[in-house]
JSON list of C-alpha atoms in Angstrom, two decimals:
[
{"chain": "A", "resi": 865, "resn": "MET", "atom": "CA", "xyz": [-0.18, 0.24, -0.02]},
{"chain": "A", "resi": 866, "resn": "ARG", "atom": "CA", "xyz": [2.59, 2.62, -0.71]},
{"chain": "A", "resi": 867, "resn": "SER", "atom": "CA", "xyz": [0.53, 3.97, -3.42]},
{"chain": "A", "resi": 868, "resn": "ILE", "atom": "CA", "xyz": [-3.30, 4.88, -2.12]},
{"chain": "A", "resi": 869, "resn": "TRP", "atom": "CA", "xyz": [-5.30, 3.71, -5.28]},
{"chain": "A", "resi": 870, "resn": "PHE", "atom": "CA", "xyz": [-8.78, 3.43, -3.69]},
{"chain": "A", "resi": 871, "resn": "THR", "atom": "CA", "xyz": [-10.85, 4.94, -1.28]},
{"chain": "A", "resi": 872, "resn": "PRO", "atom": "CA", "xyz": [-10.52, 2.77, 1.25]},
{"chain": "A", "resi": 873, "resn": "SER", "atom": "CA", "xyz": [-14.12, 3.90, 2.48]},
{"chain": "A", "resi": 874, "resn": "ASN", "atom": "CA", "xyz": [-15.28, 2.50, -0.89]},
{"chain": "A", "resi": 875, "resn": "LEU", "atom": "CA", "xyz": [-14.30, -0.81, -0.23]},
{"chain": "A", "resi": 876, "resn": "LEU", "atom": "CA", "xyz": [-16.39, -4.40, -0.56]},
{"chain": "A", "resi": 877, "resn": "VAL", "atom": "CA", "xyz": [-15.22, -6.36, 2.39]},
{"chain": "A", "resi": 878, "resn": "ARG", "atom": "CA", "xyz": [-15.88, -10.09, 2.36]},
{"chain": "A", "resi": 879, "resn": "ARG", "atom": "CA", "xyz": [-17.12, -10.65, 6.51]},
{"chain": "A", "resi": 880, "resn": "GLU", "atom": "CA", "xyz": [-14.14, -13.36, 7.25]},
{"chain": "A", "resi": 881, "resn": "ALA", "atom": "CA", "xyz": [-11.54, -10.75, 5.76]},
{"chain": "A", "resi": 882, "resn": "LEU", "atom": "CA", "xyz": [-13.57, -8.47, 8.19]},
{"chain": "A", "resi": 883, "resn": "ARG", "atom": "CA", "xyz": [-13.96, -10.48, 11.14]},
{"chain": "A", "resi": 884, "resn": "LEU", "atom": "CA", "xyz": [-9.73, -11.93, 11.02]},
{"chain": "A", "resi": 885, "resn": "SER", "atom": "CA", "xyz": [-8.63, -8.17, 9.94]},
{"chain": "A", "resi": 886, "resn": "GLY", "atom": "CA", "xyz": [-9.83, -7.59, 13.44]},
{"chain": "A", "resi": 887, "resn": "GLY", "atom": "CA", "xyz": [-12.56, -4.80, 11.91]},
{"chain": "A", "resi": 888, "resn": "CYS", "atom": "CA", "xyz": [-13.06, -0.91, 12.65]},
{"chain": "A", "resi": 889, "resn": "ASP", "atom": "CA", "xyz": [-10.61, 0.24, 15.56]},
{"chain": "A", "resi": 890, "resn": "GLU", "atom": "CA", "xyz": [-12.35, 2.57, 17.48]},
{"chain": "A", "resi": 891, "resn": "ARG", "atom": "CA", "xyz": [-9.26, 3.57, 18.96]},
{"chain": "A", "resi": 892, "resn": "VAL", "atom": "CA", "xyz": [-8.17, 4.79, 15.73]},
{"chain": "A", "resi": 893, "resn": "PHE", "atom": "CA", "xyz": [-9.64, 8.43, 14.37]},
{"chain": "A", "resi": 894, "resn": "VAL", "atom": "CA", "xyz": [-8.95, 7.40, 10.62]},
{"chain": "A", "resi": 895, "resn": "GLN", "atom": "CA", "xyz": [-10.46, 4.40, 11.27]},
{"chain": "A", "resi": 896, "resn": "ASP", "atom": "CA", "xyz": [-11.18, 3.42, 7.53]},
{"chain": "A", "resi": 897, "resn": "TYR", "atom": "CA", "xyz": [-7.44, 3.78, 6.63]},
{"chain": "A", "resi": 898, "resn": "SER", "atom": "CA", "xyz": [-6.04, 1.44, 9.82]},
{"chain": "A", "resi": 899, "resn": "LEU", "atom": "CA", "xyz": [-8.86, -1.28, 8.58]},
{"chain": "A", "resi": 900, "resn": "ALA", "atom": "CA", "xyz": [-7.80, -1.40, 5.02]},
{"chain": "A", "resi": 901, "resn": "LEU", "atom": "CA", "xyz": [-3.79, -1.73, 6.64]},
{"chain": "A", "resi": 902, "resn": "ARG", "atom": "CA", "xyz": [-4.31, -4.36, 8.65]},
{"chain": "A", "resi": 903, "resn": "LEU", "atom": "CA", "xyz": [-6.22, -5.95, 5.53]},
{"chain": "A", "resi": 904, "resn": "ALA", "atom": "CA", "xyz": [-3.64, -5.25, 3.30]},
{"chain": "A", "resi": 905, "resn": "ARG", "atom": "CA", "xyz": [-1.79, -7.22, 5.10]},
{"chain": "A", "resi": 906, "resn": "ARG", "atom": "CA", "xyz": [-3.95, -10.78, 4.82]},
{"chain": "A", "resi": 907, "resn": "CYS", "atom": "CA", "xyz": [-5.47, -9.98, 1.53]},
{"chain": "A", "resi": 908, "resn": "ARG", "atom": "CA", "xyz": [-5.34, -8.99, -2.15]},
{"chain": "A", "resi": 909, "resn": "PHE", "atom": "CA", "xyz": [-7.03, -5.72, -3.72]},
{"chain": "A", "resi": 910, "resn": "GLY", "atom": "CA", "xyz": [-8.65, -5.57, -6.63]},
{"chain": "A", "resi": 911, "resn": "VAL", "atom": "CA", "xyz": [-10.26, -2.77, -9.39]},
{"chain": "A", "resi": 912, "resn": "SER", "atom": "CA", "xyz": [-13.93, -3.81, -10.79]},
{"chain": "A", "resi": 913, "resn": "ASP", "atom": "CA", "xyz": [-15.31, -0.91, -13.16]},
{"chain": "A", "resi": 914, "resn": "THR", "atom": "CA", "xyz": [-18.65, -2.80, -13.43]},
{"chain": "A", "resi": 915, "resn": "LEU", "atom": "CA", "xyz": [-21.24, -1.03, -10.90]},
{"chain": "A", "resi": 916, "resn": "ILE", "atom": "CA", "xyz": [-21.51, -3.40, -7.78]},
{"chain": "A", "resi": 917, "resn": "VAL", "atom": "CA", "xyz": [-24.36, -2.00, -5.28]},
{"chain": "A", "resi": 918, "resn": "ALA", "atom": "CA", "xyz": [-26.70, 0.71, -6.79]},
{"chain": "A", "resi": 919, "resn": "ALA", "atom": "CA", "xyz": [-28.92, 2.63, -4.80]},
{"chain": "A", "resi": 920, "resn": "PRO", "atom": "CA", "xyz": [-32.86, 1.91, -4.86]},
{"chain": "A", "resi": 921, "resn": "ASP", "atom": "CA", "xyz": [-35.64, 4.54, -5.89]},
{"chain": "A", "resi": 922, "resn": "PRO", "atom": "CA", "xyz": [-36.89, 5.22, -2.38]},
{"chain": "A", "resi": 923, "resn": "ALA", "atom": "CA", "xyz": [-41.10, 4.97, -3.91]},
{"chain": "A", "resi": 924, "resn": "GLU", "atom": "CA", "xyz": [-39.47, 0.82, -4.71]},
{"chain": "A", "resi": 925, "resn": "ILE", "atom": "CA", "xyz": [-38.59, 0.88, -1.14]},
{"chain": "A", "resi": 926, "resn": "ASP", "atom": "CA", "xyz": [-40.26, -1.51, 1.51]},
{"chain": "A", "resi": 927, "resn": "THR", "atom": "CA", "xyz": [-40.39, -0.08, 4.14]},
{"chain": "A", "resi": 928, "resn": "GLU", "atom": "CA", "xyz": [-41.85, -3.05, 6.39]},
{"chain": "A", "resi": 929, "resn": "ARG", "atom": "CA", "xyz": [-39.35, -5.50, 4.39]},
{"chain": "A", "resi": 930, "resn": "LEU", "atom": "CA", "xyz": [-36.61, -3.01, 6.13]},
{"chain": "A", "resi": 931, "resn": "SER", "atom": "CA", "xyz": [-37.05, -3.10, 9.19]},
{"chain": "A", "resi": 932, "resn": "ALA", "atom": "CA", "xyz": [-37.31, -6.43, 9.26]},
{"chain": "A", "resi": 933, "resn": "ILE", "atom": "CA", "xyz": [-33.68, -6.68, 8.62]},
{"chain": "A", "resi": 934, "resn": "ARG", "atom": "CA", "xyz": [-32.61, -4.20, 10.59]},
{"chain": "A", "resi": 935, "resn": "ARG", "atom": "CA", "xyz": [-34.07, -5.50, 13.38]},
{"chain": "A", "resi": 936, "resn": "LYS", "atom": "CA", "xyz": [-32.84, -8.80, 12.55]},
{"chain": "A", "resi": 937, "resn": "VAL", "atom": "CA", "xyz": [-29.38, -6.95, 11.71]},
{"chain": "A", "resi": 938, "resn": "CYS", "atom": "CA", "xyz": [-29.78, -5.34, 15.33]},
{"chain": "A", "resi": 939, "resn": "MET", "atom": "CA", "xyz": [-29.99, -9.05, 16.48]},
{"chain": "A", "resi": 940, "resn": "THR", "atom": "CA", "xyz": [-26.81, -10.27, 16.22]}
]
C-alpha cells in the first residue's frame, strides 16, 4: 500500500476478511485507513469498473421488509 489508488471508505470486503483483520478499531481516528492497512496484511486488493451496488428508487423501497432486516441485523 505504498501508493493508495482507492478510497478505503468505499471498500467491499468479505466478512471473513473483516473478521480476521479485527474489524474497525474505535480507538483510531481514521478507522478506514487503519482497516485498509490491516486488510492489506492478509488480503489482495482488486479494482472493478463494474457497478456493484446501486441505491434503489426511494419509491420502490419496501419499508416493512427493510425494518425486518434492520431488526435481524441488530440482533446478530
